[in-house]
PDB file of C-alpha atoms in Angstrom:
ATOM      1  CA  UNK A   1     113.130  77.031 118.215  1.00  0.00           C
ATOM      2  CA  UNK A   2     113.916  73.391 117.414  1.00  0.00           C
ATOM      3  CA  UNK A   3     110.419  72.114 118.054  1.00  0.00           C
ATOM      4  CA  UNK A   4     108.324  74.765 116.287  1.00  0.00           C
ATOM      5  CA  UNK A   5     109.024  73.533 112.752  1.00  0.00           C
ATOM      6  CA  UNK A   6     107.844  70.017 113.592  1.00  0.00           C
ATOM      7  CA  UNK A   7     104.382  68.620 114.302  1.00  0.00           C
ATOM      8  CA  UNK A   8     105.508  66.864 117.474  1.00  0.00           C
ATOM      9  CA  UNK A   9     103.101  66.992 120.398  1.00  0.00           C
ATOM     10  CA  UNK A  10     104.356  69.310 123.149  1.00  0.00           C
ATOM     11  CA  UNK A  11     103.607  69.239 126.882  1.00  0.00           C
ATOM     12  CA  UNK A  12     104.188  72.595 128.599  1.00  0.00           C
ATOM     13  CA  UNK A  13     104.752  72.104 132.323  1.00  0.00           C
ATOM     14  CA  UNK A  14     104.852  74.834 134.944  1.00  0.00           C
ATOM     15  CA  UNK A  15     103.161  76.479 137.889  1.00  0.00           C
ATOM     16  CA  UNK A  16     100.076  78.635 137.460  1.00  0.00           C
ATOM     17  CA  UNK A  17     100.983  82.037 136.070  1.00  0.00           C
ATOM     18  CA  UNK A  18     104.290  81.103 134.439  1.00  0.00           C
ATOM     19  CA  UNK A  19     102.992  81.781 130.912  1.00  0.00           C
ATOM     20  CA  UNK A  20     102.229  78.305 129.566  1.00  0.00           C
ATOM     21  CA  UNK A  21      99.626  79.524 127.081  1.00  0.00           C
ATOM     22  CA  UNK A  22     102.034  82.216 125.858  1.00  0.00           C
ATOM     23  CA  UNK A  23     104.578  79.465 125.131  1.00  0.00           C
ATOM     24  CA  UNK A  24     101.919  77.467 123.294  1.00  0.00           C
ATOM     25  CA  UNK A  25     100.951  80.509 121.216  1.00  0.00           C
ATOM     26  CA  UNK A  26     104.621  81.083 120.429  1.00  0.00           C
ATOM     27  CA  UNK A  27     105.014  77.502 119.187  1.00  0.00           C
ATOM     28  CA  UNK A  28     102.007  78.022 116.925  1.00  0.00           C
ATOM     29  CA  UNK A  29     102.960  81.511 115.717  1.00  0.00           C
ATOM     30  CA  UNK A  30     106.434  80.458 114.585  1.00  0.00           C
ATOM     31  CA  UNK A  31     105.482  77.126 113.043  1.00  0.00           C
ATOM     32  CA  UNK A  32     104.157  76.009 109.652  1.00  0.00           C
ATOM     33  CA  UNK A  33     100.546  76.098 110.902  1.00  0.00           C
ATOM     34  CA  UNK A  34     100.655  79.793 111.869  1.00  0.00           C
ATOM     35  CA  UNK A  35      98.177  80.861 109.155  1.00  0.00           C
ATOM     36  CA  UNK A  36      95.534  78.533 110.608  1.00  0.00           C
ATOM     37  CA  UNK A  37      93.635  78.773 113.918  1.00  0.00           C
ATOM     38  CA  UNK A  38      95.087  78.519 117.405  1.00  0.00           C
ATOM     39  CA  UNK A  39      92.271  77.137 119.563  1.00  0.00           C
ATOM     40  CA  UNK A  40      92.708  77.051 123.359  1.00  0.00           C
ATOM     41  CA  UNK A  41      90.576  74.791 125.559  1.00  0.00           C
ATOM     42  CA  UNK A  42      90.676  75.026 129.354  1.00  0.00           C
ATOM     43  CA  UNK A  43      89.880  71.482 130.445  1.00  0.00           C
ATOM     44  CA  UNK A  44      89.266  72.606 134.037  1.00  0.00           C
ATOM     45  CA  UNK A  45      86.477  74.967 132.927  1.00  0.00           C
ATOM     46  CA  UNK A  46      84.331  72.455 130.997  1.00  0.00           C
ATOM     47  CA  UNK A  47      81.640  70.487 132.850  1.00  0.00           C
ATOM     48  CA  UNK A  48      82.441  66.767 132.846  1.00  0.00           C
ATOM     49  CA  UNK A  49      79.360  65.833 130.847  1.00  0.00           C
ATOM     50  CA  UNK A  50      80.117  68.360 128.078  1.00  0.00           C
ATOM     51  CA  UNK A  51      83.795  67.597 127.402  1.00  0.00           C
ATOM     52  CA  UNK A  52      83.218  65.250 124.443  1.00  0.00           C
ATOM     53  CA  UNK A  53      80.806  67.677 122.820  1.00  0.00           C
ATOM     54  CA  UNK A  54      83.205  70.572 123.415  1.00  0.00           C
ATOM     55  CA  UNK A  55      86.152  68.749 121.857  1.00  0.00           C
ATOM     56  CA  UNK A  56      84.509  66.820 119.027  1.00  0.00           C
ATOM     57  CA  UNK A  57      81.251  68.677 118.392  1.00  0.00           C
ATOM     58  CA  UNK A  58      77.751  67.255 118.287  1.00  0.00           C
ATOM     59  CA  UNK A  59      74.871  66.690 115.913  1.00  0.00           C
ATOM     60  CA  UNK A  60      71.497  68.309 116.240  1.00  0.00           C
ATOM     61  CA  UNK A  61      69.377  66.299 118.671  1.00  0.00           C
ATOM     62  CA  UNK A  62      72.338  64.351 120.063  1.00  0.00           C
ATOM     63  CA  UNK A  63      71.248  65.283 123.590  1.00  0.00           C
ATOM     64  CA  UNK A  64      68.776  67.544 125.346  1.00  0.00           C
ATOM     65  CA  UNK A  65      69.453  71.136 124.343  1.00  0.00           C
ATOM     66  CA  UNK A  66      71.460  70.269 121.218  1.00  0.00           C
ATOM     67  CA  UNK A  67      69.332  72.339 118.860  1.00  0.00           C
ATOM     68  CA  UNK A  68      72.001  72.865 116.206  1.00  0.00           C
ATOM     69  CA  UNK A  69      75.057  71.055 114.901  1.00  0.00           C
ATOM     70  CA  UNK A  70      78.246  72.234 116.615  1.00  0.00           C
ATOM     71  CA  UNK A  71      81.721  71.908 115.166  1.00  0.00           C
ATOM     72  CA  UNK A  72      83.803  71.260 118.297  1.00  0.00           C
ATOM     73  CA  UNK A  73      87.341  72.401 119.075  1.00  0.00           C
ATOM     74  CA  UNK A  74      89.042  69.781 116.887  1.00  0.00           C
ATOM     75  CA  UNK A  75      87.009  71.064 113.961  1.00  0.00           C
ATOM     76  CA  UNK A  76      87.641  74.718 114.817  1.00  0.00           C
ATOM     77  CA  UNK A  77      91.404  74.106 114.958  1.00  0.00           C
ATOM     78  CA  UNK A  78      91.555  72.307 111.593  1.00  0.00           C
ATOM     79  CA  UNK A  79      94.976  72.890 110.054  1.00  0.00           C
ATOM     80  CA  UNK A  80      96.163  74.727 113.158  1.00  0.00           C
ATOM     81  CA  UNK A  81      96.979  74.088 116.808  1.00  0.00           C
ATOM     82  CA  UNK A  82      94.707  72.770 119.550  1.00  0.00           C
ATOM     83  CA  UNK A  83      95.909  73.878 122.992  1.00  0.00           C
ATOM     84  CA  UNK A  84      94.651  71.609 125.788  1.00  0.00           C
ATOM     85  CA  UNK A  85      95.219  73.654 128.933  1.00  0.00           C
ATOM     86  CA  UNK A  86      94.957  72.115 132.426  1.00  0.00           C
ATOM     87  CA  UNK A  87      95.034  68.638 130.884  1.00  0.00           C
ATOM     88  CA  UNK A  88      95.476  67.126 134.360  1.00  0.00           C
ATOM     89  CA  UNK A  89      91.861  68.068 135.139  1.00  0.00           C
ATOM     90  CA  UNK A  90      90.437  65.953 132.335  1.00  0.00           C
ATOM     91  CA  UNK A  91      88.170  63.140 133.624  1.00  0.00           C
ATOM     92  CA  UNK A  92      89.343  59.563 132.988  1.00  0.00           C
ATOM     93  CA  UNK A  93      86.489  58.685 130.643  1.00  0.00           C
ATOM     94  CA  UNK A  94      87.234  61.718 128.468  1.00  0.00           C
ATOM     95  CA  UNK A  95      90.932  60.794 128.527  1.00  0.00           C
ATOM     96  CA  UNK A  96      90.012  57.464 126.955  1.00  0.00           C
ATOM     97  CA  UNK A  97      88.175  59.181 124.093  1.00  0.00           C
ATOM     98  CA  UNK A  98      91.006  61.653 123.525  1.00  0.00           C
ATOM     99  CA  UNK A  99      93.566  58.835 123.467  1.00  0.00           C
ATOM    100  CA  UNK A 100      91.559  56.981 120.832  1.00  0.00           C
ATOM    101  CA  UNK A 101      91.434  60.087 118.651  1.00  0.00           C
ATOM    102  CA  UNK A 102      95.187  60.658 118.979  1.00  0.00           C
ATOM    103  CA  UNK A 103      95.908  57.019 118.140  1.00  0.00           C
ATOM    104  CA  UNK A 104      93.538  56.703 115.201  1.00  0.00           C
ATOM    105  CA  UNK A 105      93.781  60.234 113.812  1.00  0.00           C
ATOM    106  CA  UNK A 106      90.020  60.500 113.440  1.00  0.00           C
ATOM    107  CA  UNK A 107      86.888  61.067 115.517  1.00  0.00           C
ATOM    108  CA  UNK A 108      83.119  61.246 115.425  1.00  0.00           C
ATOM    109  CA  UNK A 109      80.914  64.025 116.669  1.00  0.00           C
ATOM    110  CA  UNK A 110      78.570  63.182 119.543  1.00  0.00           C
ATOM    111  CA  UNK A 111      75.552  61.594 117.859  1.00  0.00           C
ATOM    112  CA  UNK A 112      77.348  61.413 114.506  1.00  0.00           C
ATOM    113  CA  UNK A 113      78.065  58.395 112.312  1.00  0.00           C
ATOM    114  CA  UNK A 114      80.712  59.682 109.901  1.00  0.00           C
ATOM    115  CA  UNK A 115      84.383  59.684 110.884  1.00  0.00           C
ATOM    116  CA  UNK A 116      86.341  62.915 110.540  1.00  0.00           C
ATOM    117  CA  UNK A 117      90.099  62.977 109.973  1.00  0.00           C
ATOM    118  CA  UNK A 118      92.011  65.110 112.465  1.00  0.00           C
ATOM    119  CA  UNK A 119      94.386  67.763 111.194  1.00  0.00           C
ATOM    120  CA  UNK A 120      95.679  69.581 114.264  1.00  0.00           C
ATOM    121  CA  UNK A 121      98.876  69.938 116.211  1.00  0.00           C
ATOM    122  CA  UNK A 122      98.387  69.204 119.907  1.00  0.00           C
ATOM    123  CA  UNK A 123     100.008  71.320 122.606  1.00  0.00           C
ATOM    124  CA  UNK A 124      98.966  70.434 126.168  1.00  0.00           C
ATOM    125  CA  UNK A 125      99.767  72.171 129.445  1.00  0.00           C
ATOM    126  CA  UNK A 126      99.536  71.370 133.132  1.00  0.00           C
ATOM    127  CA  UNK A 127     100.594  72.654 136.527  1.00  0.00           C
ATOM    128  CA  UNK A 128     100.208  69.160 138.008  1.00  0.00           C
ATOM    129  CA  UNK A 129     102.627  66.265 138.335  1.00  0.00           C
ATOM    130  CA  UNK A 130     101.146  63.911 135.748  1.00  0.00           C
ATOM    131  CA  UNK A 131     103.636  61.150 136.518  1.00  0.00           C
ATOM    132  CA  UNK A 132     102.330  61.025 140.086  1.00  0.00           C
ATOM    133  CA  UNK A 133      98.762  61.108 138.768  1.00  0.00           C
ATOM    134  CA  UNK A 134      99.586  58.132 136.541  1.00  0.00           C
ATOM    135  CA  UNK A 135     100.885  56.217 139.563  1.00  0.00           C
ATOM    136  CA  UNK A 136      97.711  56.990 141.541  1.00  0.00           C
ATOM    137  CA  UNK A 137      95.440  56.012 138.652  1.00  0.00           C
ATOM    138  CA  UNK A 138      94.121  59.541 138.054  1.00  0.00           C
ATOM    139  CA  UNK A 139      95.670  59.917 134.605  1.00  0.00           C
ATOM    140  CA  UNK A 140      96.051  57.319 131.859  1.00  0.00           C
ATOM    141  CA  UNK A 141      99.645  56.247 131.341  1.00  0.00           C
ATOM    142  CA  UNK A 142      99.191  55.682 127.612  1.00  0.00           C
ATOM    143  CA  UNK A 143      97.687  59.164 127.150  1.00  0.00           C
ATOM    144  CA  UNK A 144     100.516  60.676 129.175  1.00  0.00           C
ATOM    145  CA  UNK A 145     103.103  59.218 126.826  1.00  0.00           C
ATOM    146  CA  UNK A 146     101.082  60.322 123.797  1.00  0.00           C
ATOM    147  CA  UNK A 147     101.080  63.925 125.053  1.00  0.00           C
ATOM    148  CA  UNK A 148     104.522  64.069 126.641  1.00  0.00           C
ATOM    149  CA  UNK A 149     106.507  63.683 123.410  1.00  0.00           C
ATOM    150  CA  UNK A 150     108.380  66.962 123.903  1.00  0.00           C
ATOM    151  CA  UNK A 151     108.111  68.223 127.501  1.00  0.00           C
ATOM    152  CA  UNK A 152     108.878  71.923 128.008  1.00  0.00           C
ATOM    153  CA  UNK A 153     109.370  72.978 131.626  1.00  0.00           C
ATOM    154  CA  UNK A 154     108.677  76.649 132.374  1.00  0.00           C
ATOM    155  CA  UNK A 155     110.501  77.586 135.588  1.00  0.00           C
ATOM    156  CA  UNK A 156     108.725  79.687 138.241  1.00  0.00           C
ATOM    157  CA  UNK A 157     109.594  83.365 138.467  1.00  0.00           C
ATOM    158  CA  UNK A 158     111.460  82.883 141.747  1.00  0.00           C
ATOM    159  CA  UNK A 159     114.006  80.758 139.844  1.00  0.00           C
ATOM    160  CA  UNK A 160     114.560  83.368 137.148  1.00  0.00           C
ATOM    161  CA  UNK A 161     115.034  86.580 139.098  1.00  0.00           C
ATOM    162  CA  UNK A 162     117.328  87.986 136.431  1.00  0.00           C
ATOM    163  CA  UNK A 163     114.310  88.160 134.091  1.00  0.00           C
ATOM    164  CA  UNK A 164     112.208  90.282 136.448  1.00  0.00           C
ATOM    165  CA  UNK A 165     113.472  93.786 135.497  1.00  0.00           C
ATOM    166  CA  UNK A 166     112.956  93.106 131.773  1.00  0.00           C
ATOM    167  CA  UNK A 167     109.522  91.572 132.374  1.00  0.00           C
ATOM    168  CA  UNK A 168     108.582  94.528 134.583  1.00  0.00           C
ATOM    169  CA  UNK A 169     109.585  97.050 131.894  1.00  0.00           C
ATOM    170  CA  UNK A 170     107.536  95.084 129.367  1.00  0.00           C
ATOM    171  CA  UNK A 171     104.442  95.139 131.587  1.00  0.00           C
ATOM    172  CA  UNK A 172     104.831  98.864 132.294  1.00  0.00           C
ATOM    173  CA  UNK A 173     104.880  99.476 128.553  1.00  0.00           C
ATOM    174  CA  UNK A 174     101.787  97.295 128.123  1.00  0.00           C
ATOM    175  CA  UNK A 175     100.058  99.242 130.913  1.00  0.00           C
ATOM    176  CA  UNK A 176     100.700 102.537 129.145  1.00  0.00           C
ATOM    177  CA  UNK A 177      99.403 101.133 125.855  1.00  0.00           C
ATOM    178  CA  UNK A 178      96.160 100.199 127.620  1.00  0.00           C
ATOM    179  CA  UNK A 179      95.679 103.782 128.840  1.00  0.00           C
ATOM    180  CA  UNK A 180      97.376 103.718 132.258  1.00  0.00           C
ATOM    181  CA  UNK A 181     100.058 106.316 133.104  1.00  0.00           C
ATOM    182  CA  UNK A 182     103.542 105.328 131.979  1.00  0.00           C
ATOM    183  CA  UNK A 183     105.964 104.845 134.856  1.00  0.00           C
ATOM    184  CA  UNK A 184     109.586 103.792 135.209  1.00  0.00           C
ATOM    185  CA  UNK A 185     111.240 101.647 137.868  1.00  0.00           C
ATOM    186  CA  UNK A 186     113.853 102.988 140.274  1.00  0.00           C
ATOM    187  CA  UNK A 187     116.879 100.856 141.067  1.00  0.00           C
ATOM    188  CA  UNK A 188     115.424 100.146 144.504  1.00  0.00           C
ATOM    189  CA  UNK A 189     112.124  99.029 142.946  1.00  0.00           C
ATOM    190  CA  UNK A 190     113.950  96.502 140.752  1.00  0.00           C
ATOM    191  CA  UNK A 191     115.796  95.097 143.774  1.00  0.00           C
ATOM    192  CA  UNK A 192     112.582  94.775 145.772  1.00  0.00           C
ATOM    193  CA  UNK A 193     110.832  93.046 142.862  1.00  0.00           C
ATOM    194  CA  UNK A 194     113.678  90.549 142.665  1.00  0.00           C
ATOM    195  CA  UNK A 195     113.467  89.807 146.390  1.00  0.00           C
ATOM    196  CA  UNK A 196     109.947  88.294 146.318  1.00  0.00           C
ATOM    197  CA  UNK A 197     109.026  84.620 145.818  1.00  0.00           C
ATOM    198  CA  UNK A 198     106.116  85.412 143.454  1.00  0.00           C
ATOM    199  CA  UNK A 199     103.675  82.580 144.221  1.00  0.00           C
ATOM    200  CA  UNK A 200     101.507  83.820 141.343  1.00  0.00           C
ATOM    201  CA  UNK A 201     104.535  84.039 139.028  1.00  0.00           C
ATOM    202  CA  UNK A 202     104.518  86.257 135.929  1.00  0.00           C
ATOM    203  CA  UNK A 203     100.774  86.872 136.140  1.00  0.00           C
ATOM    204  CA  UNK A 204     101.178  88.204 139.678  1.00  0.00           C
ATOM    205  CA  UNK A 205     104.024  90.510 138.585  1.00  0.00           C
ATOM    206  CA  UNK A 206     101.914  91.930 135.755  1.00  0.00           C
ATOM    207  CA  UNK A 207      98.909  92.497 138.037  1.00  0.00           C
ATOM    208  CA  UNK A 208     101.069  94.231 140.652  1.00  0.00           C
ATOM    209  CA  UNK A 209     102.583  96.649 138.149  1.00  0.00           C
ATOM    210  CA  UNK A 210      99.250  97.483 136.545  1.00  0.00           C
ATOM    211  CA  UNK A 211      97.815  98.187 139.989  1.00  0.00           C
ATOM    212  CA  UNK A 212     100.711 100.485 140.868  1.00  0.00           C
ATOM    213  CA  UNK A 213     100.313 102.389 137.579  1.00  0.00           C
ATOM    214  CA  UNK A 214      96.620 102.917 138.289  1.00  0.00           C
ATOM    215  CA  UNK A 215      96.770 103.823 141.980  1.00  0.00           C
ATOM    216  CA  UNK A 216     100.056 105.614 142.673  1.00  0.00           C
ATOM    217  CA  UNK A 217     101.033 109.134 141.545  1.00  0.00           C
ATOM    218  CA  UNK A 218     104.424 110.112 140.147  1.00  0.00           C
ATOM    219  CA  UNK A 219     106.396 108.973 137.126  1.00  0.00           C
ATOM    220  CA  UNK A 220     108.819 106.670 138.916  1.00  0.00           C
ATOM    221  CA  UNK A 221     108.030 103.639 141.045  1.00  0.00           C
ATOM    222  CA  UNK A 222     110.011 103.383 144.271  1.00  0.00           C
ATOM    223  CA  UNK A 223     110.978 100.284 146.197  1.00  0.00           C
ATOM    224  CA  UNK A 224     108.729 101.383 149.077  1.00  0.00           C
ATOM    225  CA  UNK A 225     105.688 101.531 146.770  1.00  0.00           C
ATOM    226  CA  UNK A 226     106.435  98.057 145.395  1.00  0.00           C
ATOM    227  CA  UNK A 227     106.731  96.601 148.891  1.00  0.00           C
ATOM    228  CA  UNK A 228     103.542  98.323 150.042  1.00  0.00           C
ATOM    229  CA  UNK A 229     101.481  96.962 147.161  1.00  0.00           C
ATOM    230  CA  UNK A 230     102.990  93.484 147.364  1.00  0.00           C
ATOM    231  CA  UNK A 231     102.274  93.263 151.103  1.00  0.00           C
ATOM    232  CA  UNK A 232      98.724  94.459 150.503  1.00  0.00           C
ATOM    233  CA  UNK A 233      98.059  91.635 148.049  1.00  0.00           C
ATOM    234  CA  UNK A 234      99.480  88.794 150.153  1.00  0.00           C
TER     235      UNK A 234
END
């Protein structure tokens, strides 16, 4: 709540499946840039040689296959929020370019000559220990400090067991809205859900409940059904 009304750069830290992108979307949706685009970029999903083009865009003919001018994610997010997910997977050479853009507040498209002023809020996320990566030379220290202005740690589900019943009810409601049968949780089902470690975190909980809604008859979910489906998936 305190950070959303600012333009400070935020680093969302947490294990896979804890809801880091949801936090980033919440920061955007409640801030002054909410009427402008929220643009997510998964850094782990972009081939190394295409990262600069993906982020900053390219001019026609800048490289083989560049048949048209492309805007790039910084351009798409103009006035809004650019969410750099899995930032720990960004190659060092691309980190250098990103750092320069954050420092100077402007960039050039690949193959372009004109400089373009940036107008985005940066929210980054990682499930890696970036401080250790800095020590091992895998992540630039100066970029780390540029991104880690406001770190937000999202605890794993196993550390927030009291949230599980409410999250489960939310996902059951979502399942029914997507066309699956609506089901309720028995007291035993809630206890069983709270007993697991949840290596996949909130995403794993949602998947489990959707699977139960699709595959099991009856209007109420028992503890035995929860345990059966959890054991089947591990």
